Amino acid sequence: MPEFVAESTSTYAPAVVPERGWFLARTIIDCIFASFACLLVCGQIGCSTHAKRLATPRNHFYDGRLDECKEGLEKLSKSRHDKDVVNLDLAMVDLLSGKPKISEQRLKLARNRFEALESESLTEKTVSMWTDDQVRSYAGEDYEKILIHAFLALTNLLSDGADAESYTLQLQAKHEELVQACAERTKSNTQPSYTPLPLGFYLRGMLREATLRDYDDAIRNYEATASLLPHCQPIQWDLNRAKHGTHSQPGNGVVYVFALVGRGPYKVEVSEQPTSDALLIADRIVSAVGPYKLPPTIAPIKVPDIALPPTDVDAVGVSVAGAAIGPTYSIADVGQLAMDSYRANRNAIVARAVARRVIKKATVAAAKETMKTDGLASVGMDIAGIAWEATEGADTRCWGLLPNDIQVMRIETPKGTPSIQLTPLRGGRPVGPSKQIDVTVIDGRNTYVLCWFPDARSQSQVITAQ
Amino acid sequence: MDRREWLGMFGFLICGPALGCKGYQYGHIIKPDAPNLVGSHEAGAEVFDPLVDEAVAKLLARQQTVTPDTPCGPDGLPCPKTICFVGIENKSMEDIGDFKDKLYQQIDSRLLEASTFRAISRRMVDAALFETRLRPDSLMIPDNMRLFTAVLERNGAPLDYLLYAVLTSGTTTRNSSTQRDYDLTLELVNVHTGVTDKQSAEVRKGYHKTAAGKVWNYNPFKR
């Protein structure tokens, strides 16, 4: 390697300037290795999203193989980034395996974790601008935070019911808090479009009526439920009974059948093509007229979106001792809540993805400017930049084992141990095999039954309060 | 150390603690003589505590008056009146949430502390309502009242009075400020004669969208 000695006025040893061509070759090789290393490292983060990792346990769950589902979820929960959201799925598995107390503990842990993560970490925010949103701790979507409280109330009803009322109050308070936070985030005076869950008001009304004393509270809550479900006739019956009647006649008890119907929402990764196209045009314009040459936007911007799987069950028919009572009615449209709450926050997610791309392009442009690269070296760095952008993945972490709808049916029946038959319906017609269960009805008290019919073919689960 | 190094270290010192301080919440015990937090959107302890204190004090003061008809014991002192506190009806604009049971216990405790009344346990009241399946607001119907008192007497709790507490509110709005008047009314009904006594207390509270709302609407020059 020839060496060129530069004159120096100092007493130090003369500086050695290597040949320019050798330096260029080394830079190109470094860029290629850097992009390859980037692909290897970032691929661990970007290529395998939560949606893909959850696919197998979900299938096991809907096939009724709860033990295998639990095994798969427990493996996923070892990952630091997934453990909070997988805990929610494990709570559903425990609930439908007849372990409401364990389910309640998991839900409380998830609730506390999500509340702690509501304030963002500066470190995670910064790192996510250089990688993708999957490195951030998952603080839960708004609909998940509301549903945690709803399921806390349901699981508690199925164990001792001591805290169910508190959970219903927390559910309402949480909804108001989230609506306010959303309005502050968007700096808007208009309320977000997602409405409160009627479930919270209904459960509170149900519990207050069961005291046989606080009918005024029951009326207030049933009125709130009726205002959210104006076309639901059974709610009008409940309201009328709270206004003029009593909880039950002497010698009778009440059975509440809560039905979790259909397969619920989950997140999938989609390409935000219009934004990607606009960014491509923008970076070409900047490269053409500006001093910086930006890597082109070839890899599309990936964002999560809510997917609602089709369902072939829309209600559950209830019969007691062979006599048909009627179908359950909806008090919580989980799918609609997920869509509405996600839509309210989607702009922020897309904006963050765009900001991330801009930062990455600026980083590559700055590196090219500093190293004064051109020709092949510049192309190499552009390729590295494109590879860096391509390894981004959407954050598809979500509570994946939710129902599409939560429904209820109230039955007043004489005390004893009647047999209840639950049949999945679609359009009022049976679409699957019925499930039969014996319940204990106590004079003047409520008995709770929880059942899940995800679809006509899947194994349904039924549990009662102990 | 040059300026850049110094700035970098200073920035790290400022940002460093912020990186680790997310999501914490802090609590402290409030001393008994410290004032209550004033709720910004709804009534809270600052409204309900004085309401209960005043309403119960007025009722006890009135009921402690001895008349020639007041039954007395062998020692000449008036006999304590057996009272059944049926419950609290919330007819106000706001949902009082977890305050309802707290208010019940507060009123019940105040009544127990006074020698004027001998209160029937809430659990016995609930058991009687359970057995009879009567609504609390239907106890004024003579047949229902007889049935309810019969059940309590059978359980060893003869009854003289029924007590109802009713929470009401009135709202006045002026631009971005609101005044809400909270009333707690205690209604005492003699089950033998049907004679009633009623005492109430009122607390007025203002809600303002801006910090200057209080000064603008409630200053001495406004009258």
JSON list of C-alpha atoms in Angstrom, two decimals, chain A residues 246-324:
[
{"chain": "A", "resi": 246, "resn": "THR", "atom": "CA", "xyz": [-89.57, -6.52, 43.05]},
{"chain": "A", "resi": 247, "resn": "HIS", "atom": "CA", "xyz": [-86.47, -8.57, 42.41]},
{"chain": "A", "resi": 248, "resn": "SER", "atom": "CA", "xyz": [-88.41, -11.85, 42.57]},
{"chain": "A", "resi": 249, "resn": "GLN", "atom": "CA", "xyz": [-91.51, -13.37, 44.08]},
{"chain": "A", "resi": 250, "resn": "PRO", "atom": "CA", "xyz": [-91.20, -15.22, 47.40]},
{"chain": "A", "resi": 251, "resn": "GLY", "atom": "CA", "xyz": [-89.96, -18.75, 46.71]},
{"chain": "A", "resi": 252, "resn": "ASN", "atom": "CA", "xyz": [-88.23, -17.73, 43.46]},
{"chain": "A", "resi": 253, "resn": "GLY", "atom": "CA", "xyz": [-84.63, -17.03, 42.57]},
{"chain": "A", "resi": 254, "resn": "VAL", "atom": "CA", "xyz": [-83.09, -15.46, 39.47]},
{"chain": "A", "resi": 255, "resn": "VAL", "atom": "CA", "xyz": [-80.63, -17.01, 37.02]},
{"chain": "A", "resi": 256, "resn": "TYR", "atom": "CA", "xyz": [-78.51, -14.72, 34.87]},
{"chain": "A", "resi": 257, "resn": "VAL", "atom": "CA", "xyz": [-77.02, -16.41, 31.80]},
{"chain": "A", "resi": 258, "resn": "PHE", "atom": "CA", "xyz": [-74.07, -14.46, 30.40]},
{"chain": "A", "resi": 259, "resn": "ALA", "atom": "CA", "xyz": [-73.18, -15.59, 26.88]},
{"chain": "A", "resi": 260, "resn": "LEU", "atom": "CA", "xyz": [-69.86, -14.78, 25.20]},
{"chain": "A", "resi": 261, "resn": "VAL", "atom": "CA", "xyz": [-70.82, -15.06, 21.55]},
{"chain": "A", "resi": 262, "resn": "GLY", "atom": "CA", "xyz": [-68.65, -15.21, 18.44]},
{"chain": "A", "resi": 263, "resn": "ARG", "atom": "CA", "xyz": [-64.95, -14.75, 17.80]},
{"chain": "A", "resi": 264, "resn": "GLY", "atom": "CA", "xyz": [-63.72, -11.39, 18.88]},
{"chain": "A", "resi": 265, "resn": "PRO", "atom": "CA", "xyz": [-61.48, -8.72, 17.33]},
{"chain": "A", "resi": 266, "resn": "TYR", "atom": "CA", "xyz": [-57.73, -9.08, 17.01]},
{"chain": "A", "resi": 267, "resn": "LYS", "atom": "CA", "xyz": [-55.01, -7.07, 15.31]},
{"chain": "A", "resi": 268, "resn": "VAL", "atom": "CA", "xyz": [-53.42, -7.79, 11.98]},
{"chain": "A", "resi": 269, "resn": "GLU", "atom": "CA", "xyz": [-50.59, -6.08, 10.14]},
{"chain": "A", "resi": 270, "resn": "VAL", "atom": "CA", "xyz": [-51.63, -4.02, 7.10]},
{"chain": "A", "resi": 271, "resn": "SER", "atom": "CA", "xyz": [-49.75, -1.75, 4.74]},
{"chain": "A", "resi": 272, "resn": "GLU", "atom": "CA", "xyz": [-50.66, 1.91, 4.93]},
{"chain": "A", "resi": 273, "resn": "GLN", "atom": "CA", "xyz": [-50.28, 2.24, 1.16]},
{"chain": "A", "resi": 274, "resn": "PRO", "atom": "CA", "xyz": [-51.56, 5.80, 0.59]},
{"chain": "A", "resi": 275, "resn": "THR", "atom": "CA", "xyz": [-49.18, 7.16, 3.20]},
{"chain": "A", "resi": 276, "resn": "SER", "atom": "CA", "xyz": [-46.31, 5.07, 1.80]},
{"chain": "A", "resi": 277, "resn": "ASP", "atom": "CA", "xyz": [-46.97, 6.38, -1.71]},
{"chain": "A", "resi": 278, "resn": "ALA", "atom": "CA", "xyz": [-47.12, 9.96, -0.49]},
{"chain": "A", "resi": 279, "resn": "LEU", "atom": "CA", "xyz": [-43.85, 9.49, 1.41]},
{"chain": "A", "resi": 280, "resn": "LEU", "atom": "CA", "xyz": [-42.20, 8.05, -1.71]},
{"chain": "A", "resi": 281, "resn": "ILE", "atom": "CA", "xyz": [-43.20, 11.07, -3.75]},
{"chain": "A", "resi": 282, "resn": "ALA", "atom": "CA", "xyz": [-42.05, 13.37, -0.98]},
{"chain": "A", "resi": 283, "resn": "ASP", "atom": "CA", "xyz": [-38.64, 11.77, -0.60]},
{"chain": "A", "resi": 284, "resn": "ARG", "atom": "CA", "xyz": [-38.11, 11.84, -4.40]},
{"chain": "A", "resi": 285, "resn": "ILE", "atom": "CA", "xyz": [-38.94, 15.53, -4.45]},
{"chain": "A", "resi": 286, "resn": "VAL", "atom": "CA", "xyz": [-36.58, 16.24, -1.55]},
{"chain": "A", "resi": 287, "resn": "SER", "atom": "CA", "xyz": [-33.84, 14.18, -3.18]},
{"chain": "A", "resi": 288, "resn": "ALA", "atom": "CA", "xyz": [-34.33, 15.98, -6.50]},
{"chain": "A", "resi": 289, "resn": "VAL", "atom": "CA", "xyz": [-34.44, 19.57, -5.29]},
{"chain": "A", "resi": 290, "resn": "GLY", "atom": "CA", "xyz": [-32.79, 19.44, -1.89]},
{"chain": "A", "resi": 291, "resn": "PRO", "atom": "CA", "xyz": [-29.20, 19.02, -0.84]},
{"chain": "A", "resi": 292, "resn": "TYR", "atom": "CA", "xyz": [-29.81, 15.54, 0.59]},
{"chain": "A", "resi": 293, "resn": "LYS", "atom": "CA", "xyz": [-30.34, 12.27, -1.21]},
{"chain": "A", "resi": 294, "resn": "LEU", "atom": "CA", "xyz": [-32.83, 10.21, 0.76]},
{"chain": "A", "resi": 295, "resn": "PRO", "atom": "CA", "xyz": [-33.33, 6.45, 0.43]},
{"chain": "A", "resi": 296, "resn": "PRO", "atom": "CA", "xyz": [-36.56, 5.82, -1.53]},
{"chain": "A", "resi": 297, "resn": "THR", "atom": "CA", "xyz": [-39.66, 4.56, 0.29]},
{"chain": "A", "resi": 298, "resn": "ILE", "atom": "CA", "xyz": [-39.87, 1.08, -1.19]},
{"chain": "A", "resi": 299, "resn": "ALA", "atom": "CA", "xyz": [-40.91, -0.81, 1.95]},
{"chain": "A", "resi": 300, "resn": "PRO", "atom": "CA", "xyz": [-44.54, 0.10, 2.77]},
{"chain": "A", "resi": 301, "resn": "ILE", "atom": "CA", "xyz": [-45.42, 1.58, 6.12]},
{"chain": "A", "resi": 302, "resn": "LYS", "atom": "CA", "xyz": [-46.95, -1.14, 8.27]},
{"chain": "A", "resi": 303, "resn": "VAL", "atom": "CA", "xyz": [-49.61, -0.38, 10.87]},
{"chain": "A", "resi": 304, "resn": "PRO", "atom": "CA", "xyz": [-51.91, -2.60, 12.87]},
{"chain": "A", "resi": 305, "resn": "ASP", "atom": "CA", "xyz": [-55.59, -2.83, 12.07]},
{"chain": "A", "resi": 306, "resn": "ILE", "atom": "CA", "xyz": [-58.52, -4.50, 13.80]},
{"chain": "A", "resi": 307, "resn": "ALA", "atom": "CA", "xyz": [-59.87, -7.65, 12.14]},
{"chain": "A", "resi": 308, "resn": "LEU", "atom": "CA", "xyz": [-63.30, -9.01, 12.96]},
{"chain": "A", "resi": 309, "resn": "PRO", "atom": "CA", "xyz": [-63.56, -12.67, 11.99]},
{"chain": "A", "resi": 310, "resn": "PRO", "atom": "CA", "xyz": [-66.92, -13.77, 10.60]},
{"chain": "A", "resi": 311, "resn": "THR", "atom": "CA", "xyz": [-69.19, -15.45, 13.08]},
{"chain": "A", "resi": 312, "resn": "ASP", "atom": "CA", "xyz": [-72.03, -17.89, 12.55]},
{"chain": "A", "resi": 313, "resn": "VAL", "atom": "CA", "xyz": [-73.55, -17.56, 16.02]},
{"chain": "A", "resi": 314, "resn": "ASP", "atom": "CA", "xyz": [-75.41, -14.40, 16.95]},
{"chain": "A", "resi": 315, "resn": "ALA", "atom": "CA", "xyz": [-77.31, -15.41, 20.11]},
{"chain": "A", "resi": 316, "resn": "VAL", "atom": "CA", "xyz": [-77.83, -18.28, 22.56]},
{"chain": "A", "resi": 317, "resn": "GLY", "atom": "CA", "xyz": [-81.26, -19.79, 23.10]},
{"chain": "A", "resi": 318, "resn": "VAL", "atom": "CA", "xyz": [-82.08, -20.54, 26.74]},
{"chain": "A", "resi": 319, "resn": "SER", "atom": "CA", "xyz": [-84.49, -23.23, 27.94]},
{"chain": "A", "resi": 320, "resn": "VAL", "atom": "CA", "xyz": [-85.28, -24.17, 31.53]},
{"chain": "A", "resi": 321, "resn": "ALA", "atom": "CA", "xyz": [-86.55, -27.66, 32.29]},
{"chain": "A", "resi": 322, "resn": "GLY", "atom": "CA", "xyz": [-87.47, -28.12, 28.64]},
{"chain": "A", "resi": 323, "resn": "ALA", "atom": "CA", "xyz": [-89.43, -24.86, 28.36]},
{"chain": "A", "resi": 324, "resn": "ALA", "atom": "CA", "xyz": [-87.97, -22.35, 25.90]}
]
